[in-house]
Coordinates of C-alpha atoms in Angstrom, one line a residue:
M28 CA 157.7 195.1 120.0
S29 CA 156.5 191.8 118.6
E30 CA 154.6 189.7 121.2
E31 CA 154.9 186.4 119.4
L32 CA 156.6 184.6 116.5
N33 CA 153.5 183.2 115.0
P34 CA 149.9 182.6 116.1
E35 CA 150.5 178.9 116.8
A36 CA 153.1 179.7 119.4
A37 CA 151.0 182.3 121.2
E38 CA 149.6 180.1 123.9
A39 CA 153.0 178.7 124.6
E40 CA 154.6 182.1 125.2
E41 CA 155.1 181.6 129.0
P42 CA 156.7 178.1 128.7
I43 CA 158.8 179.5 125.8
K44 CA 160.3 182.2 128.0
Q45 CA 160.8 179.9 131.0
R46 CA 162.3 176.8 129.5
K47 CA 165.7 176.5 128.0
N48 CA 165.8 173.0 126.7
G49 CA 163.5 170.1 125.5
L50 CA 160.2 170.1 123.7
Y51 CA 157.7 173.0 124.0
P52 CA 153.9 172.9 124.3
G53 CA 152.0 174.1 121.3
V54 CA 154.6 173.1 118.7
S55 CA 153.9 170.1 116.4
D56 CA 156.6 167.5 115.9
E57 CA 156.6 168.4 112.2
L58 CA 157.3 172.0 112.8
A59 CA 159.9 171.2 115.4
E60 CA 161.7 168.9 112.9
N61 CA 161.4 171.4 110.1
M62 CA 163.0 174.2 112.2
K63 CA 166.1 172.0 112.8
S64 CA 167.4 172.1 109.3
G65 CA 167.9 174.4 106.3
W66 CA 170.1 176.9 108.0
A67 CA 173.4 178.2 106.6
D68 CA 176.6 177.9 108.5
T69 CA 177.2 181.4 109.9
E70 CA 180.4 180.8 111.9
L71 CA 182.8 183.8 111.5
H72 CA 186.3 182.7 110.6
D73 CA 188.2 185.9 109.9
L74 CA 187.8 187.7 113.2
R75 CA 190.6 189.8 114.7
P76 CA 191.2 190.6 118.3
I77 CA 189.4 193.6 119.7
A78 CA 191.4 196.9 119.7
Q79 CA 192.1 196.8 123.4
A80 CA 193.1 193.1 123.6
D81 CA 196.7 193.9 124.6
E82 CA 195.5 196.3 127.3
T83 CA 192.9 193.9 128.8
A84 CA 195.6 191.2 128.9
A85 CA 197.9 193.6 130.8
R86 CA 195.1 194.5 133.2
R87 CA 194.5 190.8 134.0
A88 CA 198.3 190.3 134.5
A89 CA 198.3 193.1 137.1
L90 CA 195.3 191.6 138.8
S91 CA 197.0 188.2 138.8
A92 CA 200.1 189.6 140.4
R93 CA 198.1 191.3 143.2
F94 CA 196.2 188.1 144.2
P95 CA 198.5 185.2 143.6
G96 CA 197.1 181.7 144.4
E97 CA 193.5 182.9 144.6
R98 CA 190.6 182.2 142.3
I99 CA 189.1 185.5 141.0
V100 CA 185.5 185.7 139.7
V101 CA 184.3 188.8 137.9
P102 CA 180.7 188.7 136.5
A103 CA 179.3 190.9 133.8
G104 CA 175.8 190.8 135.4
N105 CA 172.4 189.8 134.2
L106 CA 169.4 191.5 132.5
K107 CA 167.2 193.5 134.8
T108 CA 163.5 193.7 134.4
R109 CA 162.1 197.0 133.4
S110 CA 158.4 196.1 133.4
N111 CA 156.7 192.7 133.3
D112 CA 158.6 190.8 130.6
T113 CA 160.8 193.6 129.2
E114 CA 164.3 194.4 130.3
Y115 CA 166.5 197.4 130.5
A116 CA 169.2 197.7 128.0
F117 CA 172.2 195.7 129.3
R118 CA 175.5 197.3 130.3
A119 CA 178.1 195.0 131.6
S120 CA 179.8 195.7 134.9
V121 CA 182.8 198.0 134.6
E122 CA 185.1 195.6 136.3
Y123 CA 184.2 192.8 133.8
A124 CA 184.4 195.1 130.7
Y125 CA 187.7 196.6 131.9
L126 CA 189.3 193.2 132.2
T127 CA 187.9 191.5 129.1
G128 CA 186.4 194.0 126.6
N129 CA 183.4 191.8 126.4
Q130 CA 179.9 193.3 127.1
T131 CA 177.4 190.5 126.9
E132 CA 175.0 189.6 129.7
D133 CA 175.6 186.6 131.9
G134 CA 179.3 186.5 131.1
V135 CA 181.8 185.7 133.8
L136 CA 185.6 186.0 133.9
V137 CA 187.3 183.4 136.1
M138 CA 191.0 183.5 136.8
E139 CA 192.1 180.2 138.2
P140 CA 195.4 180.1 140.0
V141 CA 198.2 178.0 138.4
A142 CA 201.9 177.6 139.0
D143 CA 203.0 180.7 137.1
G144 CA 200.0 183.0 137.8
H145 CA 196.5 182.5 136.7
R146 CA 194.6 180.9 133.8
A147 CA 191.8 183.0 132.6
T148 CA 188.5 181.6 131.2
L149 CA 185.7 183.6 129.8
Y150 CA 182.3 181.9 130.5
L151 CA 179.6 182.9 128.1
L152 CA 176.3 181.7 126.6
P153 CA 177.2 179.7 123.5
R154 CA 175.2 180.0 120.2
S155 CA 171.5 178.9 120.6
D156 CA 170.9 175.2 120.1
R157 CA 169.0 174.5 116.9
E158 CA 168.5 170.8 117.6
N159 CA 166.1 171.4 120.6
G160 CA 164.4 174.5 119.3
E161 CA 166.0 176.8 121.8
F162 CA 167.1 179.3 119.1
W163 CA 163.5 180.1 118.1
L164 CA 161.4 179.1 121.1
S165 CA 163.4 180.2 124.1
G166 CA 163.1 183.8 125.3
D167 CA 166.8 184.3 125.0
G168 CA 167.1 182.4 121.7
E169 CA 168.8 184.1 118.8
L170 CA 165.7 184.6 116.7
W171 CA 164.3 186.6 119.6
V172 CA 167.3 188.6 120.8
G173 CA 169.9 188.3 118.0
R174 CA 172.9 186.3 117.1
R175 CA 175.7 186.0 119.7
H176 CA 179.2 184.9 119.1
S177 CA 180.2 181.3 119.3
L178 CA 182.7 180.3 122.0
T179 CA 185.3 179.9 119.3
E180 CA 184.6 183.3 118.0
A181 CA 184.8 184.8 121.5
E182 CA 188.2 183.2 122.0
K183 CA 189.5 185.0 118.8
L184 CA 188.0 188.3 119.8
Y185 CA 189.0 188.5 123.4
G186 CA 192.1 186.4 123.5
I187 CA 190.7 184.3 126.3
P188 CA 189.6 180.6 126.3
A189 CA 185.8 180.5 126.4
S190 CA 183.4 177.9 128.0
D191 CA 179.7 177.5 128.5
V192 CA 178.6 179.7 131.4
R193 CA 175.7 177.4 132.2
E194 CA 178.2 174.9 133.6
L195 CA 180.0 177.4 135.8
A196 CA 177.9 177.6 138.9
D197 CA 178.3 173.8 139.6
A198 CA 182.0 174.1 139.0
L199 CA 182.4 176.9 141.4
R200 CA 180.5 175.0 144.1
E201 CA 183.1 172.3 143.8
A202 CA 186.0 174.7 143.8
T203 CA 188.6 174.6 146.6
G204 CA 191.0 177.2 147.8
P205 CA 190.7 181.0 148.4
V206 CA 188.2 182.8 146.1
R207 CA 187.3 186.4 145.6
V208 CA 184.3 187.7 143.6
V209 CA 183.1 191.1 142.5
R210 CA 179.7 191.4 144.2
G211 CA 176.5 192.9 143.2
Y212 CA 176.1 191.8 139.6
D213 CA 175.2 188.1 139.5
A214 CA 173.2 186.6 142.4
G215 CA 173.5 183.0 141.0
I216 CA 177.3 183.1 140.9
E217 CA 177.4 184.7 144.4
A218 CA 175.1 181.9 145.7
A219 CA 177.5 179.3 144.3
L220 CA 180.3 180.9 146.2
T221 CA 178.5 181.7 149.4
D222 CA 180.6 179.6 151.7
K223 CA 183.9 180.3 150.0
V224 CA 184.1 184.1 150.1
T225 CA 184.1 186.9 152.7
A226 CA 182.9 190.5 152.3
E227 CA 186.3 191.9 153.5
R228 CA 188.3 190.0 150.9
D229 CA 185.8 190.8 148.1
E230 CA 186.0 194.4 149.0
E231 CA 189.7 194.3 148.6
L232 CA 189.2 193.0 145.1
R233 CA 186.7 195.8 144.3
V234 CA 189.0 198.5 145.6
F235 CA 192.0 197.2 143.7
L236 CA 190.1 197.2 140.4
S237 CA 188.8 200.7 141.1
E238 CA 192.3 202.0 141.9
A239 CA 193.7 200.3 138.8
R240 CA 191.6 202.7 136.7
L241 CA 193.0 205.9 138.3
V242 CA 195.7 206.1 135.6
K243 CA 194.5 205.6 132.1
D244 CA 196.5 203.8 129.4
A245 CA 196.8 205.1 125.9
F246 CA 193.8 203.2 124.6
E247 CA 191.6 204.6 127.4
I248 CA 192.8 208.2 126.7
G249 CA 192.0 207.8 123.0
E250 CA 188.5 206.5 123.9
L251 CA 187.9 209.4 126.2
Q252 CA 188.9 211.9 123.5
K253 CA 186.6 210.2 121.1
A254 CA 183.8 210.5 123.7
V255 CA 184.5 214.2 124.2
D256 CA 184.7 214.9 120.4
S257 CA 181.2 213.4 119.9
T258 CA 180.0 215.3 122.9
V259 CA 181.2 218.6 121.4
R260 CA 179.2 217.8 118.3
G261 CA 176.2 217.0 120.5
F262 CA 176.4 220.4 122.1
E263 CA 176.6 222.0 118.6
D264 CA 173.4 220.0 117.7
V265 CA 171.6 221.5 120.7
V266 CA 172.5 225.1 119.9
K267 CA 171.2 224.7 116.4
V268 CA 167.7 223.7 117.6
L269 CA 167.2 226.0 120.6
D270 CA 164.4 227.7 118.7
K271 CA 162.6 224.3 118.5
A272 CA 163.3 223.7 122.2
E273 CA 161.7 227.0 123.0
A274 CA 158.5 225.8 121.2
T275 CA 158.5 222.6 123.2
S276 CA 160.5 221.9 126.3
E277 CA 163.9 220.8 127.8
R278 CA 163.0 217.3 126.4
Y279 CA 163.8 218.6 122.9
I280 CA 167.3 219.3 124.1
E281 CA 167.6 215.9 125.8
G282 CA 166.4 214.1 122.6
T283 CA 168.7 216.1 120.4
F284 CA 171.8 215.2 122.4
F285 CA 170.7 211.6 122.8
L286 CA 170.5 211.2 119.0
R287 CA 174.2 212.1 118.7
A288 CA 175.1 209.8 121.5
R289 CA 173.3 206.8 119.9
V290 CA 174.6 207.5 116.4
E291 CA 178.2 208.0 117.3
G292 CA 178.5 206.0 120.5
N293 CA 176.9 203.4 122.7
D294 CA 174.7 205.7 124.7
I295 CA 174.7 208.7 126.9
G296 CA 177.2 208.2 129.8
Y297 CA 174.6 209.4 132.4
G298 CA 171.2 211.1 132.5
S299 CA 171.6 214.3 130.6
I300 CA 171.0 217.5 132.6
C301 CA 169.1 219.9 130.3
A302 CA 168.3 222.6 132.9
A303 CA 166.8 225.9 131.6
G304 CA 166.1 228.9 133.8
P305 CA 165.8 228.2 137.5
H306 CA 166.2 224.4 136.9
A307 CA 169.9 225.1 136.5
C308 CA 170.1 225.6 140.3
T309 CA 169.1 221.9 140.8
L310 CA 172.4 220.0 140.5
H311 CA 171.0 216.8 139.0
W312 CA 168.0 218.1 137.1
V313 CA 167.1 215.1 134.8
R314 CA 163.4 215.5 134.6
N315 CA 164.0 217.8 131.6
D316 CA 160.3 218.7 131.3
G317 CA 160.5 222.4 131.9
P318 CA 160.1 225.4 129.5
V319 CA 163.0 226.8 127.5
R320 CA 162.6 230.6 127.5
S321 CA 164.5 233.4 125.6
G322 CA 166.4 235.5 128.1
D323 CA 167.1 232.5 130.5
L324 CA 170.3 230.4 130.7
L325 CA 170.5 226.7 129.7
L326 CA 172.8 224.6 131.8
L327 CA 173.6 221.5 129.7
D328 CA 175.6 218.8 131.4
A329 CA 175.9 215.8 129.1
G330 CA 178.3 213.2 127.8
V331 CA 178.5 210.6 125.0
E332 CA 179.6 207.1 126.0
T333 CA 181.7 205.2 123.4
H334 CA 181.1 201.7 122.4
T335 CA 183.8 200.7 124.8
Y336 CA 182.0 202.4 127.7
Y337 CA 184.2 205.4 128.2
T338 CA 182.2 208.6 128.8
A339 CA 182.7 212.3 128.5
D340 CA 181.3 214.7 131.1
V341 CA 181.0 218.3 129.9
T342 CA 178.9 221.2 131.0
R343 CA 178.3 224.5 129.3
T344 CA 175.9 227.3 130.5
L345 CA 174.4 229.0 127.4
P346 CA 172.2 232.1 127.0
I347 CA 169.2 230.7 125.2
N348 CA 168.8 233.8 123.1
G349 CA 172.5 233.9 122.3
S350 CA 173.5 236.9 124.5
F351 CA 174.2 237.1 128.3
S352 CA 172.5 239.7 130.3
E353 CA 174.7 241.9 132.5
I354 CA 174.0 239.9 135.7
Q355 CA 174.3 236.5 133.8
R356 CA 177.7 237.6 132.4
K357 CA 178.9 238.7 135.8
I358 CA 178.1 235.4 137.4
Y359 CA 179.3 233.4 134.4
D360 CA 182.6 235.2 134.2
A361 CA 183.2 234.5 137.9
V362 CA 182.7 230.8 137.4
Y363 CA 185.0 230.9 134.3
E364 CA 187.7 232.6 136.4
A365 CA 187.3 229.9 139.1
Q366 CA 187.5 227.1 136.5
E367 CA 190.7 228.7 135.0
A368 CA 192.3 228.6 138.5
G369 CA 191.2 225.0 139.0
I370 CA 192.5 223.8 135.6
A371 CA 195.8 225.6 136.3
A372 CA 196.2 223.6 139.5
V373 CA 196.0 220.2 137.6
K374 CA 199.5 219.0 137.1
P375 CA 201.6 216.0 138.1
G376 CA 202.7 216.0 141.7
A377 CA 199.9 218.3 142.8
A378 CA 197.6 217.2 145.5
Y379 CA 194.2 216.0 144.1
R380 CA 192.4 218.5 146.3
D381 CA 194.4 221.5 144.9
F382 CA 192.1 222.2 141.9
H383 CA 189.1 222.2 144.2
D384 CA 190.7 224.6 146.6
A385 CA 191.9 226.9 143.9
A386 CA 188.4 227.2 142.3
Q387 CA 186.6 227.6 145.7
R388 CA 189.0 230.5 146.6
V389 CA 188.1 232.4 143.5
L390 CA 184.3 231.9 144.1
A391 CA 184.6 232.9 147.7
E392 CA 186.5 236.1 146.7
K393 CA 183.7 236.9 144.3
L394 CA 181.0 236.4 146.9
V395 CA 182.8 238.7 149.3
E396 CA 183.3 241.3 146.6
W397 CA 179.6 241.2 145.7
G398 CA 178.7 241.7 149.4
L399 CA 176.8 238.4 149.5
V400 CA 178.9 237.0 152.4
E401 CA 181.0 238.8 155.0
G402 CA 184.8 238.4 154.6
P403 CA 187.6 238.1 154.9
V404 CA 188.0 235.3 152.4
E405 CA 190.0 233.1 154.7
R406 CA 187.2 233.2 157.2
V407 CA 184.7 232.3 154.5
L408 CA 186.7 229.3 153.3
E409 CA 187.5 228.1 156.9
L410 CA 183.8 228.1 157.7
G411 CA 182.7 226.9 154.3
L412 CA 180.2 229.8 154.0
Q413 CA 180.6 229.9 150.2
R414 CA 179.1 226.4 149.9
R415 CA 175.5 227.9 150.2
W416 CA 176.0 228.9 146.5
T417 CA 178.8 226.6 145.3
L418 CA 177.2 223.4 146.7
H419 CA 179.4 220.6 145.2
G420 CA 183.0 219.5 144.8
T421 CA 184.9 220.9 141.9
G422 CA 185.4 217.6 140.0
H423 CA 186.0 213.9 140.0
M424 CA 187.8 211.1 138.1
L425 CA 186.4 210.2 134.7
G426 CA 186.5 206.9 132.7
M427 CA 184.2 204.0 132.3
D428 CA 182.0 205.4 135.0
V429 CA 181.2 209.1 134.9
H430 CA 182.3 209.2 138.5
D431 CA 185.1 206.7 138.0
C432 CA 187.2 204.9 140.6
A433 CA 184.6 205.5 143.3
A434 CA 185.7 202.5 145.4
A435 CA 189.3 203.7 145.6
R436 CA 190.7 204.4 149.1
T437 CA 190.6 208.0 150.3
E438 CA 194.4 208.0 150.6
T439 CA 194.9 207.1 146.9
Y440 CA 192.1 209.3 145.5
V441 CA 190.9 212.5 147.2
N442 CA 194.0 212.6 149.5
G443 CA 196.2 211.3 146.7
T444 CA 198.6 213.0 144.2
L445 CA 197.9 213.6 140.6
E446 CA 199.9 211.5 138.1
P447 CA 200.2 211.6 134.3
G448 CA 197.4 209.6 132.7
M449 CA 194.7 210.6 135.2
V450 CA 191.6 212.2 133.7
L451 CA 189.3 214.3 135.8
T452 CA 186.7 216.9 135.5
V453 CA 187.0 220.5 136.7
E454 CA 183.5 222.0 137.2
P455 CA 183.0 224.9 139.5
G456 CA 179.5 226.4 139.7
L457 CA 177.4 229.1 141.4
Y458 CA 173.8 228.5 142.1
F459 CA 171.4 231.2 143.4
Q460 CA 168.1 229.5 144.2
A461 CA 164.9 231.2 143.1
D462 CA 163.7 231.3 146.7
D463 CA 167.0 232.5 148.3
L464 CA 166.2 235.7 150.1
T465 CA 169.8 236.3 151.2
V466 CA 170.8 237.5 147.7
P467 CA 169.4 240.4 145.6
E468 CA 166.4 239.5 143.4
E469 CA 168.4 239.9 140.2
Y470 CA 170.6 236.9 141.2
R471 CA 167.8 234.5 142.0
G472 CA 167.1 231.7 139.7
I473 CA 170.5 231.9 138.0
G474 CA 172.7 228.8 138.0
V475 CA 176.0 228.5 136.1
R476 CA 178.4 225.6 135.8
I477 CA 181.3 225.1 133.4
E478 CA 182.9 221.7 133.2
D479 CA 185.8 220.3 131.2
D480 CA 187.6 216.9 131.0
I481 CA 191.2 217.4 131.9
L482 CA 194.1 214.9 131.2
V483 CA 197.1 215.1 133.5
T484 CA 200.2 215.2 131.2
D485 CA 203.9 214.9 132.0
D486 CA 204.3 218.6 132.2
G487 CA 200.9 219.9 133.1
N488 CA 197.5 219.2 131.6
K489 CA 195.5 219.0 128.4
N490 CA 191.9 220.1 128.1
L491 CA 190.2 217.3 126.1
S492 CA 187.1 219.3 125.7
D493 CA 188.6 222.6 124.5
G494 CA 186.7 222.2 121.3
L495 CA 183.9 224.0 123.1
P496 CA 184.4 227.7 123.9
R497 CA 184.3 228.8 127.5
R498 CA 184.8 232.6 127.6
S499 CA 181.5 234.4 127.7
G500 CA 182.2 236.4 124.5
E501 CA 183.5 233.4 122.7
V502 CA 180.4 231.4 123.7
E503 CA 178.2 234.1 122.2
A504 CA 180.2 234.2 118.9
W505 CA 180.1 230.4 118.7
M506 CA 176.4 230.3 119.2
A507 CA 175.8 233.0 116.6
G508 CA 177.9 231.1 114.1
L509 CA 175.9 227.9 114.6
K510 CA 172.5 229.7 114.4
G511 CA 173.5 231.7 111.4

């Protein structure tokens, strides 16, 4: 990373990063004047609206109908410091991206009440000012961080009138009437509204936007399928390099999948779990620094995120040498049977909890059959005894967040009913910890999870991730084909 534009500007680096307008120390008048001119006009005139412009407009209309007569403020968020003067890669808030399609830092959507609904305005940073040197001397100038769209360009792309966000805080301080804001993303915007909002009313806004995402529209389903398809290719990439991972560590697996995510998508949708051997028994193993050994299993839980923020979430448990041992296959096949039961329970009109209950019943039956817990099965389920080895819920909603719609009310989510257009994961697992003395030694250190992304359809469901095999024999044949 470059520390400075040129030697002459070195001593002025701190003022450069702190000041947004005016003259800067360490810059001669001659250089400042020279930098004002000689630049081509780069305004883009042939822009078309983003692919989801119709969908984002419909989402804003639904939001408008839910909160008539109220000003609604939805920030994208700001850059967050990673270390000293470097920042984390920016990801706009889900609520903001869902309603606008825009992903730039410091943006704010404001929906102002009018007679027939709301008037939306997208508040953004405009192009860097070349007259005052901001574009090359300011820390957020375009020669430092890259060109951003002009306000006119933004209007064409997102179908929303655009204004300078630097003027917004003052305008909000002067605003009258009821206001709601999505909290937690922009402290400056929240401060400007501190005497105009209440936590209860803002929570109602957050809940509404979470529940609005429970049923996906056609664009969202297409993006999720795109994310899954890239994820399938990422899993294939990993299988092809397992020999190299054996020579290094789980990090080789992590890096291999990350390459696919960055080439075909925006990023990974969450920290990849590349858990080999006993690490598979740690549900969220993201250190990925352990050995990869022939004869062990690899639990790979990973997903590509598309450029529009929709993520896949897929898990496969793979024999590192290409063949399951007898005990590994026994445990794997039990989890597969449980997943089959869970997927079969996903259909419109079913209770959301049905797929979890169906999968847990199969796993409880297996544990009783193997003599690991005393039956009958109904007793095991009533007391939750199977949870020592099943540990987690069997799935969750999926979308722009890997655990999507998390702010939805219990009655509309976990106690709700499945509808066409919902997308959820089905991911049962069995985990026998390496130090679990209640199970035979041959079980210890084996963890298996199988996870797929399931779309609720009008007449049942569709497995979006069926491009990856699940049956133990098919997994072995698939791996052999890729390695051959």
